Coordinates of C-alpha atoms in Angstrom, one line a residue:
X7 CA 6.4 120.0 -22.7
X8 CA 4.7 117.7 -24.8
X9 CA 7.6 117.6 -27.6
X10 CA 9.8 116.5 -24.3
X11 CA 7.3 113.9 -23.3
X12 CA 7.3 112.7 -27.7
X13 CA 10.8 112.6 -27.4
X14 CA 11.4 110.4 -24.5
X15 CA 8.8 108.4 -25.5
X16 CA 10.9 107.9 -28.8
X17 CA 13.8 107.3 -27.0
X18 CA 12.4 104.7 -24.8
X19 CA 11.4 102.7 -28.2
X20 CA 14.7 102.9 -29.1
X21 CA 16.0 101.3 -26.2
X22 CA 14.0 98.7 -25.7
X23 CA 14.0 98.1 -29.4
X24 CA 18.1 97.8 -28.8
X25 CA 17.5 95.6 -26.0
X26 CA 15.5 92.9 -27.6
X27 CA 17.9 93.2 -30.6
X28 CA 21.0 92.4 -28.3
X29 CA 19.4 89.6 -26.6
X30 CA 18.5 88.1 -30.0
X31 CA 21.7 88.6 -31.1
X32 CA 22.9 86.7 -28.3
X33 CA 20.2 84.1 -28.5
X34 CA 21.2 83.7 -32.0
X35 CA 25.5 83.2 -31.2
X36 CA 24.5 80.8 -29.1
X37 CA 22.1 79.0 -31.1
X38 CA 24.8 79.2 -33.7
X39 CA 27.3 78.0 -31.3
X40 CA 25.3 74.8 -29.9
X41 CA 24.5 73.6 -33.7
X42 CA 28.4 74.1 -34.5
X43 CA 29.1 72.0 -31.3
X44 CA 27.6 69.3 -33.0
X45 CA 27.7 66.8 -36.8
X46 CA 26.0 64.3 -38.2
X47 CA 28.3 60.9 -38.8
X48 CA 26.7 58.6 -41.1
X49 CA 27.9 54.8 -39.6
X50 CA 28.4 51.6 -41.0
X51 CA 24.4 50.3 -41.0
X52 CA 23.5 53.4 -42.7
X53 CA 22.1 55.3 -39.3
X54 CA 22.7 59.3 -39.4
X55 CA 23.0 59.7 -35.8
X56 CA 23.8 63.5 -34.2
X57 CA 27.5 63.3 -32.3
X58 CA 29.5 65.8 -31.1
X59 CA 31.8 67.8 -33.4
X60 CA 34.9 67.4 -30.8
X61 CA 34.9 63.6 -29.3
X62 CA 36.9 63.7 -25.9
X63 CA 36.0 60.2 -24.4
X64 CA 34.2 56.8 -26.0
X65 CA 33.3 54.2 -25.0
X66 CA 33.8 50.6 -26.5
X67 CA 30.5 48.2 -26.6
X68 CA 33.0 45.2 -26.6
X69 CA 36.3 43.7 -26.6
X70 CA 36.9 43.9 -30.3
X71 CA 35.8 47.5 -30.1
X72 CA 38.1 48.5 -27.4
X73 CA 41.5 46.8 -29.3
X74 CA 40.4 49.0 -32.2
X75 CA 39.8 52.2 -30.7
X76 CA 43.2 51.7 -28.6
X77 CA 45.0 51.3 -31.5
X78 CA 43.4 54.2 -33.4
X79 CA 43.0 56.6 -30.3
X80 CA 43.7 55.5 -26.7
X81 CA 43.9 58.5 -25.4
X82 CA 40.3 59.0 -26.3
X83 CA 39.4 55.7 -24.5
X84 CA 37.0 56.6 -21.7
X85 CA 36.7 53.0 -20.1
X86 CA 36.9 49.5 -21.0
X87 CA 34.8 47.0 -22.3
X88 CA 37.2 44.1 -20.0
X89 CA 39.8 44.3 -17.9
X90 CA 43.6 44.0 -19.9
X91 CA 44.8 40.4 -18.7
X92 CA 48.0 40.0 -16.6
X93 CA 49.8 38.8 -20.1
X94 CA 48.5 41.4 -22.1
X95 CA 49.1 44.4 -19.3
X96 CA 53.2 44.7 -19.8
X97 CA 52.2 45.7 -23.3
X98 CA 49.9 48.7 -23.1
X99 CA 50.7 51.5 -20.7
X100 CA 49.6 51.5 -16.8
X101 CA 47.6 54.9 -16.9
X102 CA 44.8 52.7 -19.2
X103 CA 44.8 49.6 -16.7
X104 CA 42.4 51.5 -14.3
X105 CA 39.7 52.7 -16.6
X106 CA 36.0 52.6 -15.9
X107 CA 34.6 49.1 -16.7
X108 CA 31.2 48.8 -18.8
X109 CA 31.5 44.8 -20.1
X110 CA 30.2 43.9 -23.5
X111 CA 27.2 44.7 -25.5
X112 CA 27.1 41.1 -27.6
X113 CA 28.5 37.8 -27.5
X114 CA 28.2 34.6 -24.9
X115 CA 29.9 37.2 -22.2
X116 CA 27.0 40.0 -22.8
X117 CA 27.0 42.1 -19.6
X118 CA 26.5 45.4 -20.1
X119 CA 27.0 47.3 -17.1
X120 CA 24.7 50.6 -18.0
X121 CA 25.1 52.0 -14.5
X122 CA 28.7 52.4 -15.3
X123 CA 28.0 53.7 -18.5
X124 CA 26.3 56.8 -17.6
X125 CA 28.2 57.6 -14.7
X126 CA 31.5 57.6 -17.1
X127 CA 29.1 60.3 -19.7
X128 CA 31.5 59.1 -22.8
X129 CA 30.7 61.0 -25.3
X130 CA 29.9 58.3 -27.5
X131 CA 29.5 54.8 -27.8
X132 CA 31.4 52.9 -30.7
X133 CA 30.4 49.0 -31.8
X134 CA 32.9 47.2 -34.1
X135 CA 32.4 44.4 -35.5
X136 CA 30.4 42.1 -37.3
X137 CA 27.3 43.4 -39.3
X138 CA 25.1 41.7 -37.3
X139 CA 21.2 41.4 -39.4
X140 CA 19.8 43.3 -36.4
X141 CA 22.4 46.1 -35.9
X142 CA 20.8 49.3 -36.4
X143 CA 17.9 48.3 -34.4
X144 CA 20.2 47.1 -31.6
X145 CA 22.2 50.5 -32.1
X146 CA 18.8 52.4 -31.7
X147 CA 17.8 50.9 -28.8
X148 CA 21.0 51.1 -26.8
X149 CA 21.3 54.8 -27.9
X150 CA 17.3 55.6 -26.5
X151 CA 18.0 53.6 -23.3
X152 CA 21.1 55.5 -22.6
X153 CA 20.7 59.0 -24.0
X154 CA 24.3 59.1 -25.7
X155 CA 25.2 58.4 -29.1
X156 CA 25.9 55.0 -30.6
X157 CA 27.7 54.5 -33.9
X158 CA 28.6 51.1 -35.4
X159 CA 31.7 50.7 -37.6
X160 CA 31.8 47.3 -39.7
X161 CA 35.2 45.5 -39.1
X162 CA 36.0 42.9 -41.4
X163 CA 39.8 41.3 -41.9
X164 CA 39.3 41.9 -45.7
X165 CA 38.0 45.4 -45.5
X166 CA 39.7 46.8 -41.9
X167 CA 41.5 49.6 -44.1
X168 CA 37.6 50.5 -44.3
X169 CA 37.6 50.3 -40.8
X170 CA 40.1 52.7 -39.4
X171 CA 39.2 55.1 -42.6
X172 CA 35.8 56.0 -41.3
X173 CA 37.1 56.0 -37.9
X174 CA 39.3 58.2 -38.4
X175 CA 36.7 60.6 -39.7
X176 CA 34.9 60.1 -36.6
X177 CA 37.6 61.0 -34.0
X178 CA 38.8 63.6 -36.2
X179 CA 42.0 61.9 -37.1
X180 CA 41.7 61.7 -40.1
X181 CA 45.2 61.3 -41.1
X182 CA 46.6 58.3 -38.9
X183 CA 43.5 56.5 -39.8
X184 CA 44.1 56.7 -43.3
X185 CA 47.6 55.6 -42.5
X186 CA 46.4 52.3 -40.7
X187 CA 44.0 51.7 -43.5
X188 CA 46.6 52.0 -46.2
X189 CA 48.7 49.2 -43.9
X190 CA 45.8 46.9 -43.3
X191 CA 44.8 47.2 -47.3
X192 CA 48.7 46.4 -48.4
X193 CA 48.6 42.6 -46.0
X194 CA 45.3 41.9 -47.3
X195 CA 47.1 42.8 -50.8
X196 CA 49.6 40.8 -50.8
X197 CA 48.0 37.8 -48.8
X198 CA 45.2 37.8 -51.5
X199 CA 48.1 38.0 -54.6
X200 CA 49.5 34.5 -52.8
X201 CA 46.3 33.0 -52.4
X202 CA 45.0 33.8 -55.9
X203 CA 48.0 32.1 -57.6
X204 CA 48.1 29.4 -56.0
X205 CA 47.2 26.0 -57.3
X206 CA 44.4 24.0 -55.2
X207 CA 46.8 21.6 -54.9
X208 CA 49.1 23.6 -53.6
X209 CA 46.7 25.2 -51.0
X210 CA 47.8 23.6 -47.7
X211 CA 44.6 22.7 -45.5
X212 CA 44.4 24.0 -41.8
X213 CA 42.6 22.7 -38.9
X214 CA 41.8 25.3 -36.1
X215 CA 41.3 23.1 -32.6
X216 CA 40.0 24.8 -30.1
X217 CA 38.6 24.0 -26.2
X218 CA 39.8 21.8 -23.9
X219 CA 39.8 18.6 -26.0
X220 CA 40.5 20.1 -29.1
X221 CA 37.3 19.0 -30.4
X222 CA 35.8 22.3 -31.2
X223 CA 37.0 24.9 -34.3
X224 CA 36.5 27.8 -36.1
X225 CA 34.2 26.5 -39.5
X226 CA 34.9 27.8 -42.6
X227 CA 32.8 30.6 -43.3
X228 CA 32.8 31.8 -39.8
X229 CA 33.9 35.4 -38.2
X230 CA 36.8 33.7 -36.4
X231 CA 38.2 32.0 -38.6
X232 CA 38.3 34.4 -41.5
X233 CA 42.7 34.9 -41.0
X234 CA 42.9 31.1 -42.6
X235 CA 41.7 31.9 -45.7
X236 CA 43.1 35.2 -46.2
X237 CA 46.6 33.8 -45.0
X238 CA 45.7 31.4 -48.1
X239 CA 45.0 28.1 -46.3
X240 CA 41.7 26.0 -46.7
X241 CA 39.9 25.4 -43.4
X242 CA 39.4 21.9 -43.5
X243 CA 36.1 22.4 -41.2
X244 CA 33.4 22.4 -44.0
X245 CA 30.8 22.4 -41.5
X246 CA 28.0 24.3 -39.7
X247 CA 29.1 27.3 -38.0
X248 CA 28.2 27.5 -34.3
X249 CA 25.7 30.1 -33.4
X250 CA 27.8 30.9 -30.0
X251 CA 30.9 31.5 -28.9
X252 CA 33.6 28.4 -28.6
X253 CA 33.2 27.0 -31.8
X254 CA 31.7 24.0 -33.7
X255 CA 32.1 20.7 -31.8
X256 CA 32.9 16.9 -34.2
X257 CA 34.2 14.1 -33.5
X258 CA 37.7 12.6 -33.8
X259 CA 36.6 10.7 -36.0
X260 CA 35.6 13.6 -38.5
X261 CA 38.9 15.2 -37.7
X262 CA 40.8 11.6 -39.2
X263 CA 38.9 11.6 -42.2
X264 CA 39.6 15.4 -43.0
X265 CA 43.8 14.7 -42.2
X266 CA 45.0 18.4 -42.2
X267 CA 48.1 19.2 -43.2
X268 CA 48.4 21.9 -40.2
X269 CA 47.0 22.4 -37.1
X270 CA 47.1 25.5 -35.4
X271 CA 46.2 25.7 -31.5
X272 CA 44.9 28.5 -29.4
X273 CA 46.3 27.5 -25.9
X274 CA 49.5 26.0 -25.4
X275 CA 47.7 23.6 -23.0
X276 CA 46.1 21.7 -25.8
X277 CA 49.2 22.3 -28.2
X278 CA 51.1 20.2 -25.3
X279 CA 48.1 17.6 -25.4
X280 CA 48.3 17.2 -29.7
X281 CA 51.9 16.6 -29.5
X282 CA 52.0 14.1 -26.8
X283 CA 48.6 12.3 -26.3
X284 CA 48.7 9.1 -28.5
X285 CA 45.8 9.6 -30.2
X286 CA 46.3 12.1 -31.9
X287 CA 49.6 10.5 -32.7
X288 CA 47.8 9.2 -36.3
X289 CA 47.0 12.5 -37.7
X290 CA 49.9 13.5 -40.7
X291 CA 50.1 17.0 -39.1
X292 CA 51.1 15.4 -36.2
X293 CA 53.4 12.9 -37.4
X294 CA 54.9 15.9 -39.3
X295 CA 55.8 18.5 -36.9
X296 CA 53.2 20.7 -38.4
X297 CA 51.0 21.8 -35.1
X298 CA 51.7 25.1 -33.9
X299 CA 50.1 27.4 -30.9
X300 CA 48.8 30.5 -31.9
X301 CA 51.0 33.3 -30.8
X302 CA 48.3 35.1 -28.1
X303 CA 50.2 38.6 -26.7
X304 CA 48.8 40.7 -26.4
X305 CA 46.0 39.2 -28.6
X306 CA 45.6 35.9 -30.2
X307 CA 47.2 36.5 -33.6
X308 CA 44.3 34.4 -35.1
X309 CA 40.9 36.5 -32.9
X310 CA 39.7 35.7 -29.5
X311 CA 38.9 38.8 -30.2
X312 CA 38.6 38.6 -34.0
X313 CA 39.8 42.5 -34.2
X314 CA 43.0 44.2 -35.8
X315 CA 46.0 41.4 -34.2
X316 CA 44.4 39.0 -37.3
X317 CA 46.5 41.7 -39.6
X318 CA 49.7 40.3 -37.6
X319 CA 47.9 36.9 -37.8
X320 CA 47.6 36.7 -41.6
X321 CA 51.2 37.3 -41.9
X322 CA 52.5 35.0 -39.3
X323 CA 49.9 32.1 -40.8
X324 CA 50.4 33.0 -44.2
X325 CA 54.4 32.8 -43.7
X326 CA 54.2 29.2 -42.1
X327 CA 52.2 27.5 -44.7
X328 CA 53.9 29.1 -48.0
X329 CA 57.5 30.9 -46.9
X330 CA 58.7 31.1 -49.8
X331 CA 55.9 33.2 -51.1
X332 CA 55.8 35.5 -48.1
X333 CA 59.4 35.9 -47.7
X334 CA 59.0 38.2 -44.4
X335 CA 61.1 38.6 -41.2
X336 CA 58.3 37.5 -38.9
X337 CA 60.3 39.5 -35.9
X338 CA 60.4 42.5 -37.6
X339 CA 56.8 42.4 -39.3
X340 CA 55.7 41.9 -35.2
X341 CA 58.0 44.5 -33.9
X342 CA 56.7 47.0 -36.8
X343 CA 52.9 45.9 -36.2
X344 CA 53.2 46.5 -32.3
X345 CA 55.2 49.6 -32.4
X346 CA 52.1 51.1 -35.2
X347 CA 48.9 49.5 -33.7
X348 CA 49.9 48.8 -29.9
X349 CA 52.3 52.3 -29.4
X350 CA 54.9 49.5 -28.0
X351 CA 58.7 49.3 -29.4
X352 CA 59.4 45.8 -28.1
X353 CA 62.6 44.4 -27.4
X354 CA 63.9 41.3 -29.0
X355 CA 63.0 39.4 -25.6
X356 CA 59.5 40.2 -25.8
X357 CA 59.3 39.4 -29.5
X358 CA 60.7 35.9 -28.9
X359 CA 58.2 35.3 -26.2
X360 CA 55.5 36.3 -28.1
X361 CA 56.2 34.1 -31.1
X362 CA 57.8 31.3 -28.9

């Protein structure tokens, strides 16, 4: 009797003993499972933030953020940062019109909608952009208000082959992003071969008029007007660079002294005011034929937002001021750029109207 009671007493050890191990066993998988559900992505301002290992749905923090991500991974888009414009919406397909809308983390439009952020529960949120001095303190913040991952990728026009290479590496796509980045790094390439051999006097001088009067441009130096330099020309606006949106405002008379030898024009409002107003009937570029609107489907080739279309950009400016050193079919580089970034093969119609 008392062996029988020894051994189930044993045997009860045993069980238990098996029981806990199990369950810690279990505990364990899981454990192992949750940390394996999850990486650590170094971004662009140095932040090692924790995201998940398998991204289903981001969010853009802005425009220039939401072009990029389309282009790289639309299916991955889980709302939009503004709505597509009636221009821009026969170029990108209908099942994206409809997305969630969160507005804009920076610029003169900030509007954030947070609400609609964390009803949407993207996985994470992706800046791109300008290296703002404050940018990893701004990407802390918004992550701790929101509870969801914020990473910020630098997009420059020189270094956009850096761009889609680390974004690749965050969607896991590793291998179309190295593809864009190895297009973006052979225009910049090329556009800096032209520029670097040309003689100053060559080096045709570019005036970017912007607003209503055409008062207001992109200065030298500035995010927005980064294409003109690339593309080889010299922004004739040696002056302070506006601290908001819209541009740096002179004076006609500022504008007369500088005489570009091309002006390029972001509406074709204004571009119809240049060529027939008779003021501006004394400027050379004028007098010469040389004012051109800025081709703007689906995207202003020159910014507005200042994202990947300045890659089509350089190319079209760069081919305007110096075709003999370009040498490109502008209709096909568009058609080959559209059908690679913007998933569109566009028909010779739609082509002419974007370049008309």
């Amino acid at each position: 009797m008392k062996k029988s009671k020894i051994t189930l007493a044993f045997l009860a050890i045993i069980i238990t003993t098996s029981f806990f191990g199990c369950d810690n066993k279990a505990k364990a998988t899981e454990t192992t499972a949750i940390v394996k559900e999850t990486r650590i992505f170094t971004d662009s301002s140095g932040r090692e933030v924790t995201i998940p290992t398998d991204i289903k749905a981001i969010a853009p923090s802005g425009p220039l953020a939401q072009i990029v991500l389309y282009t790289a991974c639309p299916d991955k888009l889980g709302g939009l940062a503004t709505d597509f414009s009636e221009d821009s919406k026969k170029y990108f397909d209908e099942k994206y019109w409809n997305l969630p809308k969160f507005g804009q983390f920076y610029g003169k439009n900030a509007n954030l909608n947070m609400e609609a952020l964390l009803k949407a529960a993207p996985d994470i949120i992706v800046d791109i952009g300008e290296a703002k001095k404050n940018v990893a303190e701004d990407m802390d913040k918004l992550q701790e208000q929101l509870g969801i991952p914020v990473i910020f990728v630098e997009a420059n026009l020189a270094n956009m082959d850096k761009t889609y290479n680390m974004l690749g590496k965050l969607v896991g796509e590793e291998k179309q992003g190295e593809e864009y980045a190895k297009y973006c790094k052979s225009v910049i390439d090329k556009a800096n071969d032209i520029s670097k051999n040309l003689k100053d006097n060559e080096k045709k001088s570019v005036y970017f008029a912007l607003g209503k009067e055409g008062l207001n441009t992109n200065a030298s130096g500035s995010f927005q007007a980064q294409a003109i330099e690339v593309a080889g020309g010299k922004n004739v606006a040696q002056v302070e660079v506006a601290s908001s949106g819209g541009g740096t405002q002179i004076s006609f008379e500022q504008l007369s002294l500088w005489q570009p030898d091309v002006i390029i024009v972001d509406t074709e409002d204004l571009y119809n005011k240049i060529i027939s107003e008779p003021v501006w009937q004394d400027l050379e570029a004028v007098k010469n034929k040389q004012v051109y609107k800025i081709p703007n489907k689906p995207y202003s080739f020159m910014g507005s937002p200042p994202s990947i279309n300045r890659i089509i950009g350089v190319q079209w400016l760069g081919n305007l001021l110096y075709p003999d050193k370009y040498k490109i079919d502008i209709n096909k580089e568009v058609k080959d750029f559209c059908s690679k970034f913007y998933h569109i093969d566009l028909t010779d119609e739609q082509i002419a109207e974007i370049l008309k």
